[in-house]
XYZ file of C-alpha atoms in Angstrom:
673
model
C 31.047 -71.183 -36.277
C 33.792 -69.183 -34.582
C 35.112 -66.370 -36.741
C 37.899 -65.326 -34.420
C 40.117 -68.419 -34.515
C 43.523 -67.896 -36.056
C 44.790 -70.380 -38.648
C 46.664 -73.309 -37.136
C 50.432 -72.852 -36.842
C 52.822 -74.749 -39.088
C 53.925 -78.138 -37.762
C 56.867 -78.080 -35.343
C 60.176 -79.769 -36.017
C 60.134 -83.598 -35.836
C 61.411 -83.743 -32.247
C 58.394 -81.808 -31.031
C 55.643 -83.263 -33.202
C 52.561 -83.985 -31.114
C 49.296 -85.778 -31.648
C 46.447 -83.838 -30.072
C 43.685 -85.660 -28.232
C 44.842 -89.089 -29.308
C 46.000 -92.077 -27.354
C 49.740 -91.850 -27.107
C 52.126 -94.281 -25.500
C 50.900 -95.653 -22.234
C 47.639 -93.732 -22.324
C 44.292 -95.036 -21.168
C 40.777 -93.807 -21.723
C 40.405 -90.523 -19.877
C 42.702 -87.608 -19.231
C 46.160 -88.245 -20.640
C 49.554 -86.931 -19.547
C 50.065 -85.728 -15.979
C 52.810 -83.146 -15.580
C 53.840 -81.041 -12.595
C 56.490 -78.364 -13.093
C 58.576 -77.845 -9.989
C 58.704 -74.054 -10.198
C 58.856 -71.842 -7.122
C 56.076 -69.483 -8.231
C 53.484 -70.699 -5.718
C 55.639 -72.123 -2.926
C 54.867 -70.483 0.398
C 55.110 -71.454 4.061
C 53.701 -70.088 7.303
C 57.113 -68.721 8.316
C 57.664 -66.691 5.134
C 57.699 -62.888 5.474
C 54.490 -61.002 4.604
C 56.108 -59.500 1.493
C 56.522 -62.964 -0.020
C 52.973 -63.928 0.912
C 51.741 -60.775 -0.797
C 53.764 -61.401 -3.977
C 52.550 -64.994 -4.127
C 48.982 -63.780 -3.597
C 49.301 -61.405 -6.560
C 50.533 -64.338 -8.643
C 47.514 -66.430 -7.635
C 45.144 -63.539 -8.362
C 46.531 -62.910 -11.837
C 46.604 -66.635 -12.618
C 42.933 -67.213 -11.846
C 42.918 -68.464 -8.222
C 41.394 -65.497 -6.329
C 40.263 -67.390 -3.215
C 43.814 -68.529 -2.465
C 45.033 -65.006 -3.233
C 42.589 -63.503 -0.709
C 43.836 -65.912 1.939
C 47.469 -64.860 1.398
C 46.617 -61.138 1.311
C 44.799 -61.507 4.634
C 47.808 -63.289 6.148
C 50.168 -60.590 4.863
C 48.041 -57.826 6.422
C 47.777 -59.762 9.687
C 51.583 -60.036 9.708
C 51.945 -56.252 9.472
C 52.055 -55.503 5.727
C 49.068 -53.128 5.719
C 49.459 -50.825 2.706
C 47.189 -49.344 0.053
C 48.627 -51.755 -2.504
C 47.882 -54.844 -0.399
C 44.362 -53.680 0.517
C 43.590 -52.866 -3.120
C 44.545 -56.355 -4.270
C 42.701 -57.890 -1.322
C 39.507 -56.124 -2.419
C 39.978 -57.328 -5.994
C 40.441 -60.913 -4.795
C 37.200 -60.713 -2.805
C 35.192 -59.730 -5.909
C 37.156 -61.577 -8.594
C 35.083 -64.098 -10.586
C 31.955 -63.659 -8.452
C 29.020 -61.315 -8.038
C 27.422 -59.776 -4.952
C 25.175 -62.807 -4.682
C 28.200 -65.102 -4.314
C 29.389 -63.280 -1.170
C 28.504 -64.734 2.210
C 27.218 -62.577 5.072
C 30.600 -62.810 6.742
C 32.380 -61.689 3.572
C 29.990 -58.769 3.169
C 30.684 -57.705 6.742
C 34.434 -57.965 6.176
C 34.183 -55.828 3.042
C 32.125 -53.178 4.825
C 34.592 -53.013 7.716
C 37.579 -52.962 5.366
C 36.067 -50.171 3.245
C 35.931 -47.918 6.299
C 39.659 -48.479 6.842
C 40.570 -47.795 3.221
C 40.260 -44.040 3.857
C 43.489 -44.025 5.867
C 45.407 -45.304 2.829
C 43.854 -43.174 0.088
C 46.679 -40.635 0.226
C 48.980 -43.213 -1.386
C 50.173 -41.694 -4.649
C 49.974 -44.866 -6.755
C 47.202 -46.981 -5.254
C 45.224 -44.360 -3.287
C 42.859 -43.355 -6.144
C 42.203 -46.994 -7.044
C 41.545 -47.900 -3.421
C 39.154 -44.962 -3.069
C 37.221 -45.987 -6.176
C 36.930 -49.576 -4.931
C 35.826 -48.297 -1.501
C 32.966 -46.336 -3.051
C 31.981 -49.334 -5.163
C 31.882 -51.569 -2.067
C 29.765 -49.112 -0.109
C 27.223 -48.574 -2.869
C 27.067 -52.205 -4.023
C 26.315 -53.453 -0.527
C 23.902 -50.554 0.086
C 22.704 -49.914 -3.490
C 22.475 -46.380 -4.769
C 22.365 -46.042 -8.533
C 23.979 -42.629 -8.489
C 26.731 -43.726 -6.116
C 27.532 -46.827 -8.159
C 27.770 -44.765 -11.329
C 30.212 -42.318 -9.712
C 32.321 -45.157 -8.310
C 32.509 -46.842 -11.704
C 33.478 -43.553 -13.361
C 36.368 -43.271 -10.893
C 37.448 -46.797 -11.840
C 37.310 -45.942 -15.547
C 39.458 -42.867 -14.868
C 42.304 -44.890 -13.329
C 45.674 -45.174 -15.134
C 45.954 -47.909 -17.772
C 47.323 -50.908 -15.832
C 45.233 -50.298 -12.690
C 42.147 -49.664 -14.805
C 42.525 -52.907 -16.763
C 43.194 -54.920 -13.620
C 40.206 -53.406 -11.817
C 37.824 -53.973 -14.723
C 38.992 -57.570 -15.082
C 38.506 -58.578 -11.457
C 35.429 -56.422 -10.744
C 33.727 -57.659 -13.904
C 30.802 -59.352 -12.150
C 29.942 -56.413 -9.885
C 30.111 -53.668 -12.508
C 26.853 -52.374 -13.926
C 25.668 -53.478 -17.350
C 25.978 -49.909 -18.642
C 29.654 -49.728 -17.696
C 30.356 -53.153 -19.170
C 28.647 -52.119 -22.400
C 30.810 -48.995 -22.531
C 34.071 -50.916 -22.193
C 33.021 -54.104 -24.001
C 34.361 -53.061 -27.404
C 37.807 -52.439 -25.913
C 37.605 -55.648 -23.867
C 36.813 -57.684 -26.954
C 39.505 -55.946 -28.990
C 42.075 -56.608 -26.268
C 41.051 -60.276 -26.121
C 41.498 -60.629 -29.876
C 44.983 -59.125 -29.612
C 46.047 -61.229 -26.630
C 44.488 -64.487 -27.739
C 47.278 -65.426 -30.132
C 50.007 -63.220 -28.708
C 53.433 -64.528 -27.790
C 53.423 -67.221 -30.522
C 50.792 -69.184 -28.621
C 50.360 -71.847 -31.290
C 54.064 -72.671 -31.147
C 54.482 -72.626 -27.371
C 51.507 -74.039 -25.461
C 52.619 -77.618 -26.161
C 55.736 -77.000 -24.034
C 53.644 -76.347 -20.923
C 52.343 -79.912 -21.064
C 55.794 -81.461 -21.480
C 57.350 -82.922 -18.337
C 60.726 -81.704 -17.126
C 63.212 -84.210 -18.581
C 65.145 -86.495 -16.273
C 68.883 -85.910 -16.542
C 70.866 -87.927 -19.105
C 72.261 -91.222 -17.893
C 73.874 -94.263 -19.458
C 74.282 -97.796 -18.224
C 77.862 -97.957 -16.871
C 80.236 -100.464 -18.418
C 80.756 -103.456 -16.163
C 84.253 -104.570 -15.163
C 84.821 -108.264 -15.971
C 84.255 -110.606 -13.066
C 87.260 -112.685 -12.052
C 86.441 -115.584 -9.764
C 88.289 -115.907 -6.439
C 91.562 -117.809 -6.903
C 91.531 -117.280 -10.671
C 94.500 -114.924 -10.601
C 96.503 -117.429 -8.547
C 95.727 -120.230 -11.013
C 96.703 -118.035 -13.954
C 99.947 -117.061 -12.229
C 100.738 -120.701 -11.449
C 100.037 -121.810 -15.013
C 102.118 -118.963 -16.430
C 105.018 -119.800 -14.120
C 104.864 -123.497 -15.031
C 104.773 -122.695 -18.727
C 107.701 -120.275 -18.391
C 109.817 -122.799 -16.452
C 109.244 -125.627 -18.910
C 109.871 -123.442 -21.952
C 112.964 -122.086 -20.230
C 114.169 -125.626 -19.518
C 113.754 -126.546 -23.193
C 115.684 -123.404 -24.093
C 118.493 -124.373 -21.723
C 118.682 -127.821 -23.322
C 118.793 -126.188 -26.757
C 121.603 -123.818 -25.808
C 123.513 -126.646 -24.108
C 123.445 -128.695 -27.310
C 125.269 -125.863 -29.145
C 123.300 -126.744 -32.315
C 122.964 -123.540 -34.416
C 119.820 -124.698 -36.224
C 118.053 -125.595 -32.970
C 119.038 -122.277 -31.358
C 117.672 -120.289 -34.323
C 114.522 -122.440 -34.326
C 114.026 -121.771 -30.593
C 114.284 -118.004 -31.117
C 111.894 -118.141 -34.072
C 109.455 -120.260 -32.040
C 109.321 -117.656 -29.268
C 108.679 -114.847 -31.775
C 106.104 -116.894 -33.686
C 104.310 -117.789 -30.445
C 103.987 -114.082 -29.570
C 102.722 -113.097 -33.039
C 100.311 -116.040 -33.171
C 98.883 -115.435 -29.692
C 98.399 -111.712 -30.300
C 96.657 -112.062 -33.653
C 94.687 -115.175 -32.682
C 93.296 -113.294 -29.682
C 92.335 -110.321 -31.868
C 90.695 -112.611 -34.415
C 88.689 -114.586 -31.894
C 87.649 -111.523 -29.861
C 86.347 -109.686 -32.911
C 84.391 -112.750 -34.038
C 82.756 -113.108 -30.623
C 82.110 -109.365 -30.246
C 80.574 -109.151 -33.697
C 78.366 -112.139 -32.910
C 77.288 -110.458 -29.653
C 76.507 -107.180 -31.452
C 74.455 -109.018 -34.064
C 72.570 -110.946 -31.406
C 71.824 -107.695 -29.562
C 70.376 -106.147 -32.703
C 68.436 -109.180 -33.862
C 66.980 -110.328 -30.541
C 63.226 -110.573 -30.205
C 61.314 -107.824 -28.420
C 58.848 -110.333 -27.015
C 60.362 -110.224 -23.537
C 59.665 -106.505 -23.119
C 55.972 -106.881 -22.342
C 53.767 -103.838 -22.920
C 50.840 -105.058 -20.838
C 50.121 -103.414 -17.535
C 50.487 -99.887 -16.190
C 53.961 -100.020 -14.657
C 56.992 -97.976 -15.626
C 58.594 -100.787 -17.648
C 55.395 -101.478 -19.602
C 55.038 -97.774 -20.339
C 58.618 -97.582 -21.617
C 57.954 -100.558 -23.895
C 54.825 -98.955 -25.344
C 56.649 -95.655 -25.791
C 59.438 -97.328 -27.754
C 56.886 -98.983 -30.026
C 54.999 -95.710 -30.435
C 57.995 -93.516 -31.296
C 59.764 -96.104 -33.455
C 56.505 -96.437 -35.395
C 56.128 -92.676 -35.656
C 59.704 -91.939 -36.722
C 60.219 -94.816 -39.136
C 61.916 -94.359 -42.515
C 59.717 -93.124 -45.308
C 58.232 -95.676 -47.683
C 58.543 -98.450 -45.112
C 55.725 -100.170 -43.296
C 55.378 -99.935 -39.547
C 55.460 -103.706 -38.976
C 58.620 -104.123 -41.051
C 60.463 -101.379 -39.175
C 59.391 -102.673 -35.764
C 60.594 -106.162 -36.694
C 63.855 -104.778 -38.095
C 64.629 -102.840 -34.905
C 63.163 -105.291 -32.373
C 66.469 -106.291 -30.817
C 67.857 -102.766 -30.669
C 64.631 -101.497 -29.100
C 64.755 -104.235 -26.496
C 68.362 -103.418 -25.612
C 67.665 -99.676 -25.280
C 64.397 -100.322 -23.444
C 66.106 -102.584 -20.895
C 68.820 -99.990 -20.338
C 66.358 -97.136 -19.727
C 64.223 -99.247 -17.399
C 67.335 -100.233 -15.438
C 68.870 -96.769 -15.015
C 65.630 -94.812 -14.428
C 63.489 -97.262 -12.489
C 63.106 -95.112 -9.383
C 60.072 -93.960 -7.448
C 60.541 -90.287 -8.363
C 61.067 -90.788 -12.119
C 57.939 -91.182 -14.231
C 57.538 -92.229 -17.833
C 56.896 -88.608 -18.832
C 60.373 -87.670 -17.567
C 62.140 -90.085 -19.955
C 59.970 -89.765 -23.065
C 62.483 -87.257 -24.462
C 65.178 -89.946 -24.357
C 62.987 -92.584 -25.999
C 62.050 -90.150 -28.759
C 65.708 -89.220 -29.235
C 66.736 -92.853 -29.756
C 63.844 -93.478 -32.152
C 64.961 -90.543 -34.300
C 68.657 -91.386 -33.924
C 68.149 -94.987 -35.091
C 66.196 -93.745 -38.099
C 69.011 -91.307 -38.945
C 71.593 -94.087 -38.651
C 69.538 -96.289 -40.951
C 69.193 -93.556 -43.561
C 72.909 -92.723 -43.359
C 73.865 -96.392 -43.639
C 75.654 -96.378 -40.270
C 73.203 -98.516 -38.311
C 75.523 -101.505 -38.912
C 78.776 -99.625 -38.335
C 79.706 -102.270 -35.764
C 80.455 -104.590 -38.689
C 83.123 -102.184 -39.871
C 84.366 -101.472 -36.369
C 84.885 -105.154 -35.517
C 85.802 -106.354 -38.976
C 88.774 -108.738 -38.956
C 91.640 -107.270 -40.953
C 93.366 -109.443 -43.584
C 96.684 -108.593 -41.954
C 95.487 -110.164 -38.691
C 94.481 -113.370 -40.449
C 97.733 -113.609 -42.437
C 99.955 -112.982 -39.413
C 98.015 -115.493 -37.340
C 98.239 -118.283 -39.945
C 101.865 -117.510 -40.810
C 102.881 -117.333 -37.162
C 101.143 -120.623 -36.366
C 102.868 -122.345 -39.304
C 106.308 -121.124 -38.242
C 105.553 -122.035 -34.630
C 104.688 -125.632 -35.479
C 107.779 -126.091 -37.653
C 110.231 -124.538 -35.202
C 108.760 -126.219 -32.119
C 109.239 -129.610 -33.774
C 112.908 -128.864 -34.382
C 113.425 -127.644 -30.791
C 111.711 -130.682 -29.244
C 113.657 -133.116 -31.428
C 116.955 -131.532 -30.402
C 115.965 -131.511 -26.696
C 114.958 -135.192 -26.759
C 118.376 -136.109 -28.146
C 120.106 -134.194 -25.356
C 117.916 -135.277 -22.398
C 115.132 -137.714 -23.412
C 113.294 -138.061 -20.097
C 113.526 -134.444 -18.996
C 112.671 -133.103 -22.442
C 109.603 -135.344 -22.707
C 108.260 -134.233 -19.333
C 109.014 -130.570 -20.080
C 107.325 -130.806 -23.474
C 104.186 -132.332 -21.978
C 104.013 -129.740 -19.192
C 104.699 -126.870 -21.607
C 101.919 -127.938 -23.978
C 99.369 -128.699 -21.231
C 100.255 -125.620 -19.182
C 100.321 -123.440 -22.267
C 96.855 -124.474 -23.422
C 95.415 -124.109 -19.906
C 97.040 -120.733 -19.323
C 96.135 -119.474 -22.801
C 92.433 -120.164 -22.170
C 92.585 -118.403 -18.799
C 94.485 -115.427 -20.170
C 92.104 -115.176 -23.117
C 89.072 -115.048 -20.834
C 90.583 -112.276 -18.705
C 91.958 -110.289 -21.636
C 88.728 -110.698 -23.597
C 86.673 -109.450 -20.647
C 88.984 -106.480 -20.249
C 88.783 -105.676 -23.954
C 84.992 -106.016 -23.851
C 84.941 -103.557 -20.948
C 87.070 -101.044 -22.875
C 84.771 -101.258 -25.898
C 81.731 -100.910 -23.626
C 83.314 -97.811 -22.079
C 83.655 -96.336 -25.553
C 80.017 -97.156 -26.366
C 78.881 -95.733 -23.031
C 80.772 -92.523 -23.708
C 79.193 -92.165 -27.140
C 75.686 -92.809 -25.802
C 76.197 -90.441 -22.886
C 77.556 -87.699 -25.133
C 74.622 -88.020 -27.529
C 72.115 -87.998 -24.678
C 73.751 -85.024 -22.976
C 73.659 -83.046 -26.215
C 70.007 -83.929 -26.744
C 69.184 -83.133 -23.106
C 70.734 -79.674 -23.418
C 68.951 -79.068 -26.704
C 65.581 -80.281 -25.411
C 65.874 -78.458 -22.077
C 66.685 -75.214 -23.856
C 63.820 -75.820 -26.289
C 61.390 -76.202 -23.394
C 62.835 -73.177 -21.611
C 62.448 -71.015 -24.715
C 58.953 -72.256 -25.563
C 57.224 -72.927 -22.222
C 54.681 -70.178 -21.437
C 54.453 -68.549 -18.033
C 51.425 -68.949 -15.787
C 50.460 -65.372 -16.609
C 50.479 -66.113 -20.344
C 48.440 -69.287 -19.898
C 45.827 -67.431 -17.860
C 45.759 -64.508 -20.321
C 45.116 -66.850 -23.249
C 42.378 -68.740 -21.414
C 40.749 -65.498 -20.268
C 40.842 -64.186 -23.846
C 39.265 -67.405 -25.140
C 36.498 -67.022 -22.569
C 35.932 -63.407 -23.625
C 35.592 -64.461 -27.270
C 33.165 -67.209 -26.239
C 30.995 -64.588 -24.513
C 31.310 -62.191 -27.463
C 30.171 -64.870 -29.909
C 27.207 -65.728 -27.670
C 26.114 -62.088 -27.306
C 26.370 -61.657 -31.057
C 24.475 -64.858 -31.810
C 21.616 -64.145 -29.397
C 21.639 -60.454 -30.418
C 21.775 -59.141 -26.885
C 24.026 -56.682 -25.061
C 25.316 -56.547 -21.527
C 22.316 -54.383 -20.629
C 20.152 -57.449 -21.327
C 22.299 -59.788 -19.194
C 21.300 -60.006 -15.542
C 24.082 -62.401 -14.600
C 26.324 -64.965 -16.206
C 28.665 -67.825 -15.372
C 31.352 -69.675 -17.299
C 32.250 -73.267 -16.470
C 35.725 -74.284 -17.682
C 36.283 -78.031 -17.406
C 38.644 -80.432 -19.210
C 37.562 -82.699 -22.024
C 37.962 -86.441 -21.350
C 41.071 -86.747 -23.549
C 42.841 -83.598 -22.338
C 46.466 -83.534 -21.242
C 47.020 -81.713 -17.970
C 49.839 -79.873 -16.261
C 50.412 -77.405 -13.444
C 53.036 -75.526 -11.549
C 53.497 -76.974 -8.090
C 50.565 -75.788 -5.920
C 49.198 -73.940 -8.955
C 45.943 -74.385 -10.876
C 45.513 -77.397 -13.124
C 45.611 -76.474 -16.795
C 44.538 -78.526 -19.800
C 45.237 -78.532 -23.513
C 41.551 -79.042 -24.257
C 38.589 -77.486 -22.455
C 34.831 -77.826 -22.571
C 33.649 -74.242 -22.003
C 30.031 -73.773 -20.964
C 28.485 -70.292 -20.745
C 25.203 -69.480 -18.972
C 23.698 -66.062 -19.760
C 20.796 -65.071 -17.502
C 18.310 -62.639 -19.078
C 14.717 -61.600 -18.393
C 13.545 -64.192 -20.908
C 15.385 -67.154 -19.422
C 18.740 -68.898 -19.620
C 20.900 -68.937 -22.747
C 23.486 -71.713 -22.701
C 26.428 -72.072 -25.084
C 29.040 -74.818 -24.913
C 32.142 -75.186 -27.074
C 35.226 -77.378 -27.068
C 38.411 -75.325 -26.981
C 41.678 -76.614 -28.396
C 43.835 -74.591 -26.049
C 47.039 -75.150 -28.007
C 45.660 -73.376 -31.083
C 42.811 -71.347 -29.582
C 40.310 -72.917 -31.999
C 36.697 -73.624 -31.006
C 34.639 -76.561 -32.265
C 31.666 -78.781 -31.341
C 29.388 -75.863 -30.512
C 26.028 -76.468 -28.814
C 23.352 -73.931 -27.872
C 20.380 -74.286 -25.577
C 17.711 -71.872 -24.367
C 15.308 -72.654 -21.552
C 12.864 -70.753 -19.363
C 13.370 -70.238 -15.656
C 10.562 -72.636 -14.776
C 12.160 -75.340 -16.949
C 14.952 -75.871 -14.410
C 13.629 -78.624 -12.182
C 16.651 -79.312 -9.988
C 20.377 -78.769 -9.697
C 22.630 -80.859 -7.502
C 26.245 -81.936 -7.185
C 27.091 -85.627 -7.397
C 30.358 -86.516 -5.653
C 32.180 -89.771 -6.294
C 34.378 -91.642 -3.850
C 37.432 -90.881 -6.012
C 36.873 -87.113 -5.866
C 34.924 -86.877 -9.126
C 32.264 -84.145 -9.094
C 29.393 -83.806 -11.546
C 26.942 -80.937 -11.812
C 23.558 -82.576 -12.467
C 21.036 -80.318 -14.200
C 17.470 -81.597 -14.574
C 14.997 -79.848 -16.902
C 11.260 -80.429 -16.800
C 11.101 -80.891 -20.567
C 14.311 -82.794 -21.166
C 16.676 -85.474 -19.882
C 18.944 -85.037 -16.890
C 22.359 -83.712 -17.901
C 25.556 -84.531 -16.029
C 28.293 -81.923 -16.453
C 31.729 -83.130 -15.377
C 33.423 -80.553 -13.132
C 36.424 -82.366 -11.645
C 37.799 -85.854 -12.081
C 39.217 -87.946 -9.297
C 42.419 -88.306 -11.306
C 42.869 -84.522 -11.233
C 42.854 -84.421 -7.465
C 45.070 -87.473 -7.186
C 47.617 -85.807 -9.458
C 47.678 -82.584 -7.488
C 47.887 -84.430 -4.181
C 50.763 -86.632 -5.351
C 52.604 -83.487 -6.481
C 55.024 -85.147 -8.891
C 58.310 -83.279 -9.003
C 61.212 -82.762 -11.333
C 63.295 -85.902 -10.670
C 66.574 -84.007 -10.939
C 65.746 -81.454 -8.239
C 65.778 -81.951 -4.459
C 62.555 -81.967 -2.511
C 61.268 -78.612 -1.442
C 61.309 -77.322 2.100
C 59.332 -79.515 4.457
C 57.638 -76.385 5.825
C 55.986 -75.729 2.466
C 52.506 -77.196 2.653
C 50.748 -78.154 -0.600
C 47.393 -76.518 -1.221
C 44.134 -78.402 -1.110
C 43.860 -79.579 -4.744
C 40.057 -79.655 -4.596
C 39.813 -75.991 -3.575
C 42.262 -74.849 -6.242
C 40.633 -76.953 -8.954
C 37.088 -75.754 -8.232
C 38.255 -72.144 -7.927
C 39.571 -72.131 -11.494
C 36.627 -73.939 -13.112
C 34.022 -71.304 -12.186
C 32.052 -74.024 -10.423
C 30.862 -72.041 -7.369
C 29.183 -69.105 -9.183
C 27.657 -71.450 -11.762
C 26.190 -73.645 -9.040
C 24.757 -70.684 -7.096
C 23.055 -69.228 -10.165
C 21.513 -72.531 -11.253
C 20.479 -73.432 -7.691
C 18.788 -70.049 -7.302
C 16.900 -70.466 -10.572
C 15.876 -74.033 -9.700
C 14.576 -72.909 -6.297
C 12.812 -69.629 -7.181
C 12.392 -69.597 -10.946
C 11.996 -66.073 -12.305
C 11.451 -64.774 -8.758
C 15.207 -65.249 -8.342
C 15.630 -62.045 -10.363
C 13.214 -60.111 -8.182
C 15.206 -61.032 -5.081
C 18.139 -59.022 -6.446
C 21.739 -59.438 -5.370
C 22.543 -61.361 -8.476
């Protein structure tokens, strides 16, 4: 059992609650979320100045990608930036995460040649002493002299704090066992301090969250008016006005006071009736539409398949299930909100269905609506549309009263007009009634569409405002919580140090007993993954495998690391002799998957997953923040396979196991391990 794991942090606020290593919305068996942060930390092009190449190389070195760092340092020196600082970091990148045995003949020759040139830079006040110490170490490691190595390592231990720590960290595999034993207590103590520093348990989750797509809302649609409709409405209105005017002229010509008053009352009653009847009918239809929208079935939003729309559907079901009201069953809540989910789902699919927007970029919005609907339900405002479009008693009374007065007064006006001009009044009455009904229907359709548009504009504004507020809150939350690459690498390096410390303690050995070692850091099958653009892939769950090589054989320890909390579990230990290793080979799949196959003479063949094809596909696709423009076309993405293998510790592990499989214990006698 691991005794160094800190207690798990308290649960985050509801908006950020996560389910570790479980199948979330849209997930399939295998590695889960794929996130690429579009930061500029690792972006470099051939035309960049050497200073930028050097700074980017330092970033790669400190973040666990030394081979890429060495490449950039070499380019910077070739471009004219040849200083003690650059050469010092170049030397560290050559030795970082590998031993003498891992160096090729060409690399050894380059180191020997470079060491001779270091002398010219050793007068540098800041980096000169460090460069001199590394020069001596190179000379005596490649042409071993116990006394010379000891003096070189003493010079390294005498360096100022930051340079000393950096040198010890990157020269770890070429330092003598005696020196490592001397500094091991401090190394372990530092790892324990750094392992949970910076509120790790409350922040790592943010690294695996995608950058949110900007807030959008489906725009309200202007009502469609068919071609010629306006002309027909104008013609009907004109006809109605002429006929009503003609009846008014007949009424005035008759000089009958009662008929004149009735005509005036009829006009007023017609206005009041039309206004309130429209309001009544519109509210009834709008309320019916709102109810239908909320009660519609969610069956049409299929969740089968792997497309964006299917993923959005599954995400809505997942988050509405997760953030349902207390004391209510999942099935009841999903049925209760089926129509509303379908409406929101269709809107999000419509406004975000673009090639550069992935499901991960809109999960924040889906989660927001799931929580918002639950809050509305608890506050009793989920049906506030019933209050908003409720028909007032005043509207009903005015409509009925106006219609009653209209019918009574119109009868009086028509009777008076027929007495004055029977034929003309009859024709005018017929045209007024027919034209009025026709025009009223046309006007109602146009006015209703316009009113619907105004109400939709109001709803759009409310949705947009809520989403913008949540976007600002969530973006700031991610900005405050998301760890830097340096922090992520520091935590992982500290976890690895504690893994080694536990193994040394368990097997009761010291560094003086360890001839060589290798650590393989690979993701678990259910791990979420993320990376800065062109940076190393990082996971929220690792399978760490340590190989300690001693005179007595190989000690192997494997543990599963929950990277978000720093807790170890599922520990396995194995010990086998040198002659027990029958063969070691790498099995490569067509999709980029790589397995390290270890065969023991007294046991079954073991396949150790190193990289998955999905990992390489993710890095090659280089998903970007959908709200940012593409980067400069001159910026070339790194080879994802090289970067991935560099950070797993695959190369040194393979060389050690291949050497043991080929030579057995004689591998030790050959030296250069």
